[in-house]
Every structure is written in structure tokens, then in C-alpha cells.
Coordinates of N, CA and C in Angstrom, one line a residue:
X107 N -12.6 -57.2 94.0 CA -11.4 -57.9 93.8 C -10.5 -57.6 95.0
X108 N -9.8 -58.6 95.5 CA -8.9 -58.3 96.6 C -7.6 -57.6 96.2
X109 N -6.9 -57.0 97.1 CA -5.7 -56.3 96.8 C -4.7 -57.3 96.2
X110 N -4.7 -58.5 96.7 CA -3.7 -59.5 96.2 C -4.0 -59.8 94.7
X111 N -5.3 -60.0 94.3 CA -5.6 -60.2 92.9 C -5.4 -59.0 92.1
X112 N -5.6 -57.8 92.7 CA -5.3 -56.6 91.9 C -3.8 -56.5 91.6
X113 N -3.0 -56.9 92.6 CA -1.5 -56.9 92.4 C -1.1 -57.9 91.4
X114 N -1.8 -59.1 91.4 CA -1.5 -60.1 90.4 C -1.8 -59.6 89.0
X115 N -3.0 -58.9 88.8 CA -3.3 -58.4 87.5 C -2.4 -57.3 87.0
X116 N -1.9 -56.5 88.0 CA -0.9 -55.5 87.6 C 0.4 -56.2 87.1
X117 N 0.8 -57.2 87.9 CA 2.0 -58.0 87.5 C 1.8 -58.6 86.1
X118 N 0.6 -59.1 85.9 CA 0.3 -59.8 84.6 C 0.4 -58.8 83.5
X119 N -0.1 -57.6 83.7 CA 0.1 -56.5 82.6 C 1.5 -56.3 82.3
X120 N 2.4 -56.2 83.3 CA 3.8 -56.0 83.1 C 4.4 -57.2 82.3
X121 N 4.0 -58.4 82.8 CA 4.5 -59.6 82.2 C 4.1 -59.7 80.7
X122 N 2.9 -59.4 80.4 CA 2.4 -59.5 79.0 C 3.1 -58.4 78.1
X123 N 3.2 -57.2 78.6 CA 3.9 -56.2 77.9 C 5.3 -56.6 77.6
X124 N 6.1 -57.0 78.6 CA 7.5 -57.4 78.4 C 7.6 -58.6 77.5
X125 N 6.7 -59.5 77.7 CA 6.8 -60.7 76.9 C 6.5 -60.4 75.4
X126 N 5.5 -59.6 75.1 CA 5.2 -59.2 73.8 C 6.3 -58.3 73.2
X127 N 6.9 -57.4 73.9 CA 8.0 -56.6 73.5 C 9.2 -57.4 73.2
X128 N 9.6 -58.2 74.1 CA 10.8 -59.1 73.9 C 10.6 -60.1 72.8
X129 N 9.4 -60.6 72.6 CA 9.1 -61.5 71.5 C 9.4 -61.0 70.1
X130 N 9.2 -59.7 70.0 CA 9.5 -59.0 68.7 C 10.9 -59.1 68.2
X131 N 11.8 -59.3 69.2 CA 13.2 -59.2 68.8 C 13.8 -60.6 68.4
X132 N 12.9 -61.6 68.3 CA 13.4 -62.9 67.8 C 13.5 -62.9 66.3
X133 N 12.9 -61.9 65.7 CA 13.0 -61.8 64.2 C 14.3 -61.1 63.9
X134 N 15.1 -61.6 62.9 CA 16.3 -61.0 62.5 C 16.1 -59.5 62.1
X135 N 15.1 -59.3 61.3 CA 14.8 -57.9 60.8 C 14.6 -56.9 61.9
X136 N 14.1 -57.3 63.1 CA 13.9 -56.4 64.2 C 15.1 -56.1 65.0
X137 N 16.1 -57.0 64.9 CA 17.3 -56.8 65.8 C 18.0 -55.6 65.4
X138 N 18.0 -55.2 64.1 CA 18.6 -53.9 63.7 C 18.0 -52.7 64.4
X139 N 16.7 -52.8 64.6 CA 16.0 -51.7 65.3 C 16.4 -51.6 66.7
X140 N 16.8 -52.8 67.3 CA 17.2 -52.9 68.7 C 18.5 -52.1 68.9
X141 N 19.4 -52.3 68.0 CA 20.7 -51.5 68.0 C 20.5 -50.0 67.8
X142 N 19.5 -49.7 67.0 CA 19.2 -48.3 66.7 C 18.2 -47.7 67.8
X143 N 17.8 -48.5 68.8 CA 16.9 -48.2 69.8 C 15.6 -47.7 69.3
X144 N 15.0 -48.4 68.3 CA 13.7 -48.0 67.7 C 12.7 -49.1 68.2
X145 N 11.5 -48.6 68.5 CA 10.5 -49.6 68.8 C 10.1 -50.4 67.6
X146 N 9.8 -51.7 67.8 CA 9.3 -52.5 66.7 C 7.9 -52.1 66.4
X147 N 7.5 -52.4 65.1 CA 6.2 -52.1 64.7 C 5.2 -53.0 65.4
X148 N 4.0 -52.5 65.6 CA 2.9 -53.2 66.3 C 2.2 -54.1 65.2
X149 N 1.5 -55.1 65.6 CA 1.2 -55.5 67.0 C 2.3 -56.3 67.6
X150 N 2.4 -56.2 68.9 CA 3.3 -57.0 69.7 C 2.5 -58.2 70.2
X151 N 2.9 -59.3 69.8 CA 2.1 -60.5 70.1 C 2.8 -61.2 71.3
X152 N 1.9 -61.6 72.3 CA 2.5 -62.4 73.4 C 2.6 -63.8 73.1
X153 N 3.2 -64.6 74.0 CA 3.5 -66.0 73.7 C 2.7 -66.9 74.7
X154 N 2.9 -68.2 74.5 CA 2.2 -69.1 75.4 C 2.5 -68.9 76.9
X155 N 3.7 -68.4 77.2 CA 4.0 -68.1 78.6 C 3.0 -67.1 79.2
X156 N 2.7 -66.1 78.5 CA 1.7 -65.1 79.0 C 0.3 -65.7 79.0
X157 N 0.0 -66.5 78.0 CA -1.3 -67.2 78.0 C -1.5 -68.1 79.2
X158 N -0.5 -68.8 79.6 CA -0.5 -69.6 80.8 C -0.7 -68.7 82.1
X159 N 0.0 -67.6 82.2 CA -0.1 -66.7 83.3 C -1.6 -66.2 83.4
X160 N -2.2 -65.9 82.2 CA -3.6 -65.4 82.2 C -4.5 -66.5 82.8
X161 N -4.3 -67.7 82.4 CA -5.1 -68.8 82.8 C -4.9 -69.0 84.3
X162 N -3.7 -68.9 84.8 CA -3.5 -69.0 86.3 C -4.2 -67.9 87.0
X163 N -4.1 -66.7 86.6 CA -4.8 -65.6 87.2 C -6.3 -65.8 87.2
X164 N -6.9 -66.3 86.1 CA -8.3 -66.5 86.0 C -8.7 -67.6 87.0
X165 N -7.9 -68.7 87.1 CA -8.2 -69.8 88.0 C -8.2 -69.3 89.4
X166 N -7.2 -68.5 89.8 CA -7.1 -68.0 91.1 C -8.3 -67.1 91.5
X167 N -8.7 -66.2 90.5 CA -9.8 -65.4 90.7 C -11.1 -66.2 90.9
X168 N -11.3 -67.2 90.1 CA -12.5 -68.0 90.2 C -12.6 -69.0 91.4
X169 N -11.4 -69.6 91.7 CA -11.4 -70.7 92.7 C -10.6 -70.4 93.9
X170 N -9.7 -69.4 93.9 CA -8.9 -69.0 95.0 C -7.7 -69.9 95.2
X171 N -7.5 -70.9 94.3 CA -6.4 -71.8 94.4 C -6.1 -72.4 93.0
X172 N -5.0 -73.0 92.8 CA -4.7 -73.7 91.6 C -4.4 -75.2 92.0
X173 N -5.2 -76.1 91.4 CA -5.0 -77.5 91.7 C -4.4 -78.1 90.4
X174 N -3.1 -78.3 90.3 CA -2.5 -78.8 89.1 C -3.0 -80.2 88.7
X175 N -3.7 -80.9 89.6 CA -4.2 -82.3 89.3 C -5.4 -82.2 88.5
X176 N -6.1 -81.1 88.4 CA -7.4 -81.1 87.7 C -7.3 -80.3 86.4

């Protein structure tokens, strides 16, 4: 794997973690924990935004480019 792809996957890990963490606070019950600085219960589920980023990274790894027309 190239250094560029390695960096992309490291960024993807951060994106997925942040996305899943932030997504937990859309529930009213979890907002109270935010004020109390408590971590929400697991699992932390990611959203379609992260799923799209995973797909882009996989496409880049396999093809070296993204062609939005195909």
C-alpha cells in the first residue's frame, strides 16, 4: 500500500470514529450524558457519510482514481 493510501485509511479511521461518536448525540437521551461528559453506550454506529468514504477509499485502492460517471 502506498503512503498516500495509508494516510487515507488513517484519515478514514478518524472520520469513522468521529462520525459514529457524534451520531450518538442525535438522541435526546444521550444529550444529558454530553453535559455530564459521559461517553455514550456502545455500539457507536456510523452513518451513510462514512459508508461513502469507505467506498471512495476502496475505489481508489482498486483503480487509483474515482470516475463519478461509472
